[in-house]
Amino acid sequence: MTYEGGCRCGAIRYRITGEPLSAGFCHCRMCQRAAGTPVVAWVAFRRDEFRFVKGEADSFKASARATRRFCPHCGMALTFEYAACSATIDVTIASLDEPYAPEPVYQIWMSSRAPWLHTES
Ligand SMILES: [Zn+2]
Ligand SMILES: [Zn+2]
């Protein structure tokens, strides 16, 4: 299976050749601040099945153990790589060309979930 996606402005494109490993909602404060939204829906793939095929995503070290990549032109959040999980990469579901295929099945960091946000998974 091939999944493709990219940022809003089209400068950054990526392709995944493989199946999603899992998908879910993260309510952590770092995701909230990185994306400017109360929750981020992520889908995980094998890192060796993911590659950027257009443009140069910018990145920042969200912590000593995590790297977030985003488009330097439109700012869209694209990926999250956790050093302790070097085999996988998280991709923002909304950046996929078909964003509703991998259905979120878990929720994490419920302690910082916005109390008025009701997500099911
Ligand atoms: Zn962009
Ligand atoms: Zn998070």
Coordinates of N, CA and C and ligand atoms in Angstrom, one line a residue, residues 25-32 40 42 68 80 108-109, ligand 2:
F25 N -5.0 9.7 18.9 CA -5.0 11.1 19.3 C -4.0 11.3 20.4
C26 N -3.2 12.4 20.3 CA -2.3 12.8 21.4 C -2.7 14.2 21.9
H27 N -3.0 14.2 23.2 CA -3.5 15.4 23.9 C -2.3 16.1 24.6
C28 N -1.1 15.7 24.4 CA 0.0 16.3 25.2 C 0.2 17.8 24.9
R29 N 0.8 18.5 25.8 CA 1.0 19.9 25.7 C 2.0 20.2 24.5
M30 N 2.9 19.3 24.3 CA 3.9 19.6 23.2 C 3.2 19.5 21.9
C31 N 2.3 18.6 21.7 CA 1.6 18.5 20.4 C 0.7 19.7 20.3
Q32 N 0.0 20.1 21.4 CA -0.9 21.2 21.3 C -0.1 22.5 20.9
V40 N -3.8 16.4 18.4 CA -3.2 16.0 17.1 C -3.5 14.6 16.9
W42 N -2.3 11.3 15.0 CA -1.1 10.8 14.4 C -1.3 9.4 13.9
R68 N 10.5 17.1 15.7 CA 9.3 17.4 14.9 C 9.7 18.1 13.6
F80 N 6.8 13.4 13.6 CA 7.3 13.3 14.9 C 8.2 12.1 15.0
I108 N -3.8 9.3 24.0 CA -2.8 9.4 25.0 C -2.7 10.8 25.6
W109 N -2.1 10.9 26.7 CA -1.9 12.2 27.5 C -3.3 12.8 27.8
Ligands
ZN2 ZN 1.8 14.6 21.8

